Short mmCIF file of C-alpha atoms in Angstrom, two decimals:
data_model
loop_
_atom_site.label_atom_id
_atom_site.label_comp_id
_atom_site.label_asym_id
_atom_site.label_seq_id
_atom_site.Cartn_x
_atom_site.Cartn_y
_atom_site.Cartn_z
CA VAL A 1 -13.26 -19.73 36.64
CA ALA A 2 -11.67 -21.49 33.63
CA GLU A 3 -9.98 -19.95 30.52
CA ALA A 4 -10.14 -21.67 27.08
CA LYS A 5 -8.04 -20.85 23.99
CA LEU A 6 -9.99 -21.71 20.99
CA GLN A 7 -8.50 -23.26 17.98
CA GLU A 8 -9.33 -22.89 14.55
CA GLY A 9 -11.27 -25.79 13.09
CA THR A 10 -12.21 -27.28 16.36
CA VAL A 11 -15.78 -27.91 17.65
CA TYR A 12 -16.24 -27.18 21.17
CA THR A 13 -19.57 -28.22 23.31
CA VAL A 14 -20.35 -26.58 26.61
CA ARG A 15 -23.76 -27.58 28.34
CA ARG A 16 -25.71 -24.40 29.07
CA GLY A 17 -26.00 -25.00 32.79
CA GLU A 18 -22.09 -24.71 32.95
CA ILE A 19 -21.91 -21.37 31.36
CA ARG A 20 -21.83 -18.34 34.12
CA GLU A 21 -19.97 -15.54 31.92
CA ILE A 22 -18.29 -15.29 28.72
CA ASN A 23 -15.61 -12.34 28.21
CA ILE A 24 -14.56 -11.74 24.65
CA ALA A 25 -12.26 -8.89 24.08
CA ALA A 26 -13.29 -6.93 20.99
CA ASN A 27 -10.82 -6.86 17.96
CA THR A 28 -8.87 -9.71 19.39
CA PHE A 29 -9.64 -12.29 16.57
CA VAL A 30 -6.75 -12.31 13.93
CA LYS A 31 -6.90 -14.63 11.01
CA GLY A 32 -3.99 -16.76 10.59
CA THR A 33 -1.20 -16.22 7.97
CA GLY A 34 -0.66 -17.92 4.84
CA SER A 35 -3.89 -17.48 2.62
CA GLY A 36 -6.47 -14.81 1.73
CA VAL A 37 -6.17 -11.35 0.23
CA ALA A 38 -5.79 -8.06 2.29
CA LYS A 39 -7.00 -4.77 0.60
CA LEU A 40 -5.30 -1.33 1.12
CA CYS A 41 -7.41 1.75 1.58
CA TYR A 42 -7.92 4.61 -0.97
CA GLY A 43 -4.56 6.07 -2.14
CA PRO A 44 -4.80 9.61 -0.74
CA ASP A 45 -5.98 8.13 2.61
CA PHE A 46 -3.10 5.62 2.69
CA ASN A 47 -0.85 8.65 1.93
CA GLU A 48 -2.45 10.62 4.78
CA PHE A 49 -2.09 7.62 7.29
CA LEU A 50 1.83 7.38 6.51
CA LYS A 51 2.11 11.15 7.36
CA GLN A 52 0.17 10.89 10.74
CA LEU A 53 2.81 8.42 11.62
CA VAL A 54 5.30 11.18 11.85
CA VAL A 55 3.13 14.27 12.60
CA ALA A 56 1.23 14.80 15.62
CA LYS A 57 -1.45 16.90 13.95
CA GLN A 58 -4.00 15.63 11.54
CA HIS A 59 -2.34 16.83 8.44
CA GLY A 60 1.23 16.76 7.43
CA ASN A 61 3.35 18.12 4.61
CA ALA A 62 6.47 17.10 2.53
CA LYS A 63 8.73 18.97 5.05
CA ASP A 64 7.27 17.28 8.10
CA THR A 65 8.06 13.88 6.46
CA VAL A 66 10.91 11.87 7.80
CA ILE A 67 10.20 8.31 6.06
CA THR A 68 13.32 7.07 4.11
CA LYS A 69 12.15 3.58 3.56
CA ILE A 70 8.80 1.70 3.20
CA SER A 71 8.52 -2.12 3.34
CA PHE A 72 5.44 -4.07 2.35
CA LEU A 73 5.27 -7.45 4.39
CA THR A 74 2.79 -10.27 3.82
CA ASN A 75 2.28 -13.28 6.09
CA ASP A 76 3.12 -11.04 9.00
CA GLN A 77 1.18 -11.04 12.11
CA THR A 78 2.50 -7.65 13.56
CA VAL A 79 -0.02 -5.21 14.71
CA GLY A 80 1.01 -1.65 13.84
CA THR A 81 0.21 1.79 14.72
CA VAL A 82 -2.61 2.55 12.33
CA LYS A 83 -4.83 0.51 10.24
CA VAL A 84 -4.35 1.34 6.50
CA SER A 85 -6.62 -1.65 5.11
CA ASP A 86 -9.87 -0.94 3.12
CA VAL A 87 -13.08 -1.18 5.46
CA TYR A 88 -14.14 -4.17 3.32
CA SER A 89 -10.70 -5.98 3.39
CA GLU A 90 -10.71 -9.67 4.35
CA TYR A 91 -7.57 -9.33 6.46
CA PRO A 92 -6.22 -6.18 8.29
CA VAL A 93 -3.11 -4.14 7.02
CA TYR A 94 -1.18 -2.12 9.47
CA ALA A 95 1.51 0.83 9.13
CA SER A 96 4.14 1.08 11.80
CA LEU A 97 7.00 3.52 11.80
CA VAL A 98 10.39 2.18 13.12
CA GLY A 99 13.19 4.73 13.26
CA THR A 100 12.68 6.38 9.52
CA GLU A 101 11.22 2.88 8.21
CA VAL A 102 7.58 2.54 7.39
CA ARG A 103 6.55 -1.24 7.65
CA ILE A 104 3.24 -2.20 6.02
CA THR A 105 2.33 -5.56 7.37
CA THR A 106 -0.65 -8.00 6.95
CA PRO A 107 -1.25 -11.88 7.78
CA ALA A 108 -2.55 -12.12 4.34
CA SER A 109 -0.43 -13.98 1.65
CA SER A 110 -1.38 -11.22 -0.93
CA LEU A 111 -1.96 -7.50 -0.74
CA LYS A 112 -3.91 -5.38 -3.35
CA THR A 113 -4.92 -1.92 -4.09
CA GLY A 114 -8.50 -0.96 -5.04
CA ASN A 115 -9.42 1.11 -8.06
CA GLY A 116 -7.40 4.33 -6.68
CA PRO A 117 -4.02 3.76 -5.98
CA ALA A 118 -3.12 7.36 -7.06
CA PHE A 119 -1.27 9.65 -4.31
CA MET A 120 0.05 6.65 -2.34
CA PHE A 121 3.53 7.66 -2.07
CA TYR A 122 2.82 11.47 -2.92
CA ALA A 123 5.28 14.10 -1.56
CA LEU A 124 7.22 11.58 0.56
CA SER A 125 10.13 13.87 -0.37
CA LYS A 126 12.66 11.85 1.67
CA LEU A 127 11.85 8.22 0.53
CA LYS A 128 14.74 6.56 -0.87
CA THR A 129 13.58 2.92 -0.98
CA ILE A 130 10.47 0.86 -1.32
CA GLU A 131 10.94 -2.85 -0.50
CA HIS A 132 8.76 -5.51 -1.85
CA LEU A 133 6.54 -3.35 -3.92
CA ASP A 134 6.10 -6.17 -6.01
CA VAL A 135 3.78 -8.04 -3.69
CA ILE A 136 1.10 -5.26 -4.38
CA ASP A 137 -1.81 -6.43 -6.93
CA VAL A 138 -2.59 -3.01 -8.50
CA SER A 139 -4.82 -4.77 -11.43
CA GLU A 140 -8.00 -3.08 -10.37
CA GLY A 141 -6.42 0.22 -10.44
CA GLU A 142 -7.96 2.89 -12.61
CA ASP A 143 -6.15 5.98 -11.41
CA PHE A 144 -2.45 6.00 -10.86
CA SER A 145 -2.18 9.86 -10.80
CA SER A 146 0.81 11.18 -8.85
CA MET A 147 1.40 7.84 -7.23
CA PHE A 148 5.15 8.62 -6.75
CA ASN A 149 4.87 12.33 -7.52
CA GLY A 150 7.24 14.36 -5.49
CA CYS A 151 9.26 11.46 -4.31
CA LEU A 152 12.45 13.57 -4.83
CA GLU A 153 15.17 10.98 -3.35
CA LEU A 154 13.76 7.79 -5.08
CA GLU A 155 16.52 6.40 -7.06
CA ALA A 156 15.03 3.20 -8.63
CA ILE A 157 11.42 2.62 -9.25
CA ASP A 158 10.48 -0.86 -10.63
CA VAL A 159 6.73 -1.31 -11.55
CA SER A 160 7.47 -3.72 -14.24
CA ASN A 161 5.12 -6.03 -12.50
CA PHE A 162 1.99 -3.73 -12.34
CA LYS A 163 -0.94 -4.68 -14.26
CA THR A 164 -2.53 -1.46 -15.59
CA GLY A 165 -5.03 -2.75 -18.06
CA ASN A 166 -7.78 -1.04 -16.28
CA SER A 167 -6.17 2.53 -15.67
CA LEU A 168 -7.81 5.53 -17.11
CA THR A 169 -5.06 8.08 -16.09
CA PHE A 170 -1.45 7.94 -15.39
CA ASP A 171 -1.06 11.80 -14.73
CA ALA A 172 2.03 12.86 -13.02
CA MET A 173 2.59 9.44 -11.83
CA PHE A 174 6.34 9.88 -11.66
CA GLN A 175 6.75 13.74 -11.58
CA ASP A 176 9.44 15.21 -9.72
CA CYS A 177 11.05 11.83 -9.06
CA MET A 178 14.41 13.84 -10.00
CA LYS A 179 16.81 11.45 -8.60
CA ALA A 180 15.41 8.07 -10.35
CA LYS A 181 17.93 6.92 -12.64
CA THR A 182 15.84 4.01 -13.65
CA ILE A 183 11.87 3.67 -13.85
CA ASP A 184 10.67 0.46 -15.31
CA VAL A 185 7.60 0.65 -16.99
CA SER A 186 8.21 -1.95 -19.76
CA ASN A 187 5.27 -3.92 -18.98
CA PHE A 188 2.48 -1.14 -18.69
CA ASN A 189 -0.72 -1.64 -20.46
CA THR A 190 -2.03 1.88 -21.50
CA GLY A 191 -4.79 0.61 -23.70
CA LYS A 192 -7.60 2.31 -21.95
CA ALA A 193 -5.64 5.38 -20.69
CA ILE A 194 -7.27 8.64 -21.75
CA SER A 195 -4.28 10.79 -20.13
CA LEU A 196 -0.64 10.53 -19.40
CA ASP A 197 -0.10 14.18 -18.73
CA ALA A 198 3.24 14.91 -17.09
CA ILE A 199 3.85 11.26 -16.32
CA PHE A 200 7.59 11.75 -16.39
CA LYS A 201 7.96 15.39 -15.63
CA ASN A 202 11.21 16.43 -14.21
CA CYS A 203 12.50 13.05 -14.14
CA GLU A 204 15.85 14.44 -15.11
CA SER A 205 18.02 11.71 -14.04
CA VAL A 206 16.72 9.08 -16.06
CA THR A 207 18.65 8.29 -19.18
CA GLU A 208 16.35 5.72 -20.87
CA LEU A 209 12.69 4.79 -20.77
CA ASP A 210 11.16 1.84 -22.37
CA VAL A 211 7.61 3.07 -23.78
CA LYS A 212 7.80 1.42 -27.16
CA ASP A 213 4.59 -0.62 -26.21
CA PHE A 214 2.69 2.28 -24.81
CA ASP A 215 -0.70 2.58 -26.59
CA VAL A 216 -1.62 6.22 -26.72
CA SER A 217 -4.51 6.02 -29.17
CA ASN A 218 -6.99 7.28 -26.76
#
């Protein structure tokens, strides 16, 4: 019996008569780090997966949520508790809970959402920090509804790197972010938007918003 560890980019030749048995464990192939794009699952599903990390039953709610921090980590080979990547993602994306921190890890060098990043962080009422949010490419996003809605404890939301040119709706995107002192939407492109209903509703701690370049003609 011989065991061989196959190396990427190497050609192996084995004579047919030498093969007696081949055992390959399913789901053991993981691409290396440093390249490629990983794609997150649909926003509401992502939200539900996060809650399942801390709730034993299939459906959680805001009161059940203990998550205080979410970190997005690219070029990371960690295999987490639950897969949160889109079914057609080139690379896997995992979520795991460490204490009260959720770590989103992928071996890919970049991470993107599909056309529905809506509700990603919805009703995570104890969430205080989102780390490395800037690694997410949201350029395909058409719906940002309630993305941060109900994040009662978030104190700062920097989405200045979000490319929102394809978005049709921003409804309630930041609603009830009551402790957020800053919400940076200075680079938002709202040229295709048909609705921004309640986008900043109850953001009572914010003292300044730069929306001078918002196109609300639609």
